[in-house]
C-alpha atoms as one frame of an Amber mdcrd trajectory, in Angstrom:
protein
 -39.701 -98.616 196.318 -38.876-100.614 199.422 -35.547-100.514 201.209 -34.874
-104.144 200.251 -35.341-103.302 196.568 -32.943-100.336 196.890 -30.345-102.614
 198.494 -30.667-105.126 195.655 -30.193-102.353 193.072 -27.081-101.025 194.865
 -25.611-104.542 195.036 -26.279-105.029 191.320 -24.663-101.687 190.434 -21.629
-102.575 192.544 -21.270-105.965 190.863 -21.413-104.335 187.426 -19.114-101.429
 188.304 -16.260-103.268 190.058 -14.995-105.255 187.047 -14.901-102.077 184.954
 -13.019-100.229 187.669 -10.529-103.072 188.042 -10.007-103.094 184.269  -9.282
 -99.348 184.401  -6.738 -99.877 187.155  -4.978-102.633 185.206  -4.943-100.648
 181.989  -4.044 -97.228 183.363  -2.235 -97.852 186.637  -0.575-101.100 185.594
   1.422 -99.474 182.815   5.174 -99.075 183.145   5.174 -95.367 183.915   8.092
 -93.148 184.834   8.622 -89.485 185.485  10.242 -87.755 182.486  13.516 -85.974
 183.178  13.407 -82.179 183.359  14.867 -79.975 180.639  17.337 -77.375 181.923
  18.007 -73.902 180.567  15.808 -71.040 179.380  12.592 -71.915 177.595   9.733
 -70.102 175.903   6.225 -70.891 174.745   5.960 -71.446 170.993   3.174 -70.325
 168.665   2.506 -73.959 167.713   0.473 -76.597 169.559   0.286 -80.349 170.031
  -2.705 -82.468 171.025  -2.920 -84.492 174.244  -6.150 -86.451 174.759  -7.981
 -84.008 172.519  -6.616 -80.895 174.243  -4.415 -78.376 172.458  -1.212 -77.852
 174.443   1.243 -75.056 173.505   4.649 -76.332 172.395   7.742 -75.309 174.357
  10.976 -74.099 172.777  13.834 -75.383 174.915  17.439 -74.258 175.081  19.624
 -76.274 172.714  23.370 -76.653 173.157  24.838 -74.884 170.095  26.755 -76.691
 167.392  30.549 -76.687 167.474  33.636 -77.844 165.608  36.291 -79.359 167.830
  38.973 -82.030 167.474  39.216 -85.340 169.320  42.197 -87.428 170.435  42.438
 -88.920 166.961  42.624 -85.418 165.415  39.207 -85.970 163.792  36.913 -82.947
 163.514  33.851 -83.480 165.692  30.513 -81.638 165.628  26.924 -82.416 166.620
  26.612 -84.309 163.343  28.807 -87.030 164.869  26.304 -87.396 167.720  23.033
 -87.525 165.814  20.596 -89.771 167.681  22.999 -90.085 170.632  22.606 -89.545
 174.346  25.731 -87.794 175.636  27.369 -87.838 179.046  29.814 -84.916 179.143
  32.343 -83.622 181.629  35.168 -81.072 181.805  38.806 -81.946 182.395  42.399
 -80.847 181.812  45.499 -82.995 181.720  47.703 -80.953 184.069  46.958 -79.815
 187.621  44.055 -80.557 189.988  44.863 -84.232 189.448  42.648 -85.531 192.275
  39.340 -84.110 191.039  40.098 -84.915 187.392  41.208 -88.455 188.209  38.042
 -89.121 190.218  35.850 -87.882 187.360  37.820 -89.918 184.819  37.358 -93.100
 186.848  33.636 -92.447 187.064  33.449 -91.799 183.317  35.397 -95.003 182.650
  32.899 -96.952 184.749  29.984 -95.467 182.794  31.754 -96.201 179.513  32.218
 -99.835 180.537  28.571-100.126 181.587  27.264 -98.767 178.264  30.048-100.092
 176.062  27.687-102.088 173.848  24.865 -99.542 173.866  25.156 -97.614 170.610
  22.771 -94.922 171.877  25.096 -93.612 174.614  28.350 -91.720 173.967  30.802
 -89.978 176.279  32.594 -86.659 175.848  35.426 -85.078 177.811  35.875 -81.387
 177.048  39.251 -79.883 177.956  39.310 -76.413 179.476  43.057 -76.117 178.768
  43.089 -76.307 174.951  46.412 -74.460 174.661  48.317 -77.339 176.292  45.832
 -80.125 175.583  46.587 -80.590 171.896  45.370 -83.655 169.957  48.835 -85.187
 170.416  48.654 -84.745 174.190  45.093 -86.057 174.271  46.064 -89.125 172.215
  48.490 -90.244 174.943  46.058 -89.254 177.689  43.242 -91.201 176.018  45.457
 -94.263 175.676  46.163 -94.214 179.403  42.432 -93.887 180.143  41.350 -96.437
 177.569  39.145 -93.797 175.939  38.254 -95.002 172.451  37.456 -92.243 169.938
  33.917 -92.481 168.658  32.670 -93.822 172.000  34.551 -91.626 174.479  35.855
 -88.533 172.720  38.287 -86.133 174.374  37.765 -82.800 172.642  39.999 -79.770
 172.233  40.074 -76.756 169.955  39.860 -72.980 169.931  39.678 -71.462 173.434
  36.914 -69.026 172.519  34.783 -71.818 171.063  35.294 -74.074 174.071  34.586
 -71.471 176.735  31.534 -70.193 174.875  30.245 -73.764 174.647  30.918 -74.414
 178.341  29.653 -71.147 179.804  26.841 -70.188 177.426  25.866 -73.535 175.930
  26.142 -75.847 178.943  25.763 -73.169 181.656  28.765 -74.507 183.564  31.013
 -72.031 185.327  34.597 -72.340 184.064  37.335 -69.765 183.775  41.099 -69.422
 183.907  43.103 -67.517 186.500  46.825 -66.914 186.891  48.392 -67.922 190.187
  52.122 -67.352 190.733  52.589 -67.024 186.995  50.891 -70.336 186.247  47.424
 -70.872 184.771  44.836 -72.114 187.235  41.487 -73.462 186.090  38.392 -72.878
 188.162  35.334 -74.833 187.093  32.314 -76.766 188.276  33.292 -80.441 188.251
  29.994 -81.711 186.871  28.691 -84.400 184.583  26.056 -83.201 182.126  23.421
 -85.427 180.525  22.309 -84.372 177.033  19.564 -85.906 174.921  19.737 -86.430
 171.117  17.839 -83.153 170.626  20.808 -81.297 172.240  18.819 -80.453 175.374
  20.319 -80.511 178.875  18.549 -83.148 180.988  20.659 -83.212 184.144  23.676
 -82.005 186.129  25.578 -84.288 188.505  28.509 -83.351 190.807  31.410 -85.638
 189.908  32.492 -85.842 193.554  29.164 -87.248 194.784  28.619 -90.997 194.614
  24.909 -90.448 195.173  24.787 -88.078 192.189  26.691 -90.569 190.021  24.206
 -93.302 190.932  21.409 -90.915 190.013  23.119 -90.236 186.674  23.273 -93.967
 185.963  19.555 -94.300 186.705  18.668 -91.271 184.590  20.699 -92.485 181.607
  18.395 -95.517 181.644  15.324 -93.286 181.937  16.492 -91.234 178.964  17.143
 -94.387 176.918  13.561 -95.474 177.655  12.252 -92.029 176.761  14.068 -92.074
 173.407  12.818 -95.584 172.593   9.264 -94.443 173.317   9.674 -91.279 171.237
  11.070 -93.249 168.297   8.201 -95.733 168.552   5.662 -92.892 168.589   7.400
 -91.205 165.654   8.308 -88.055 167.593
């Protein structure tokens, strides 16, 4: 076979191959792809599998935030049942002391609540770490001042043991109470936590960082997209 014949064959192969390659790029690379959010907390490999492109992939058992029974500013009992199918943005607060840090976090939460006011998928939760003083009556007045509407932005209180177990062991946030000059002092990580409808932790965001709050806003949108895709796929 002459060199000219070889060149003609290579040109023909190229002409035939390029359209197929371009089609692959448009189909595979042109899709609206995004990086899924990580899942925080301990995890273990399950005995079950799922299939991805014909390959058997072991399932992963992720940490789930445990169920609870607490009371909101309307004195309604709240549990995970109230948040079925919801994405939650959660933070810690208390109504007395450390006013600067709490006020900053509340303003940020209010901004998020306003942004997602009409999105029925996203709810907001403030969890008091001073349940002895933060009774439903106190929280009702506090919520009114914040404009926190129960059912969209719940301020939760309840039994101290339940709350601190939920915070420390369920959410993995450091929070404890100290006594300073005879007065209770609360030491805690001032974080926002993003939870998906499966009760998994998908992100932590320092409430004092504007960059972290912007990241939280972006990742709420990513999680909304992820849930829409999962619902469409029947997951």
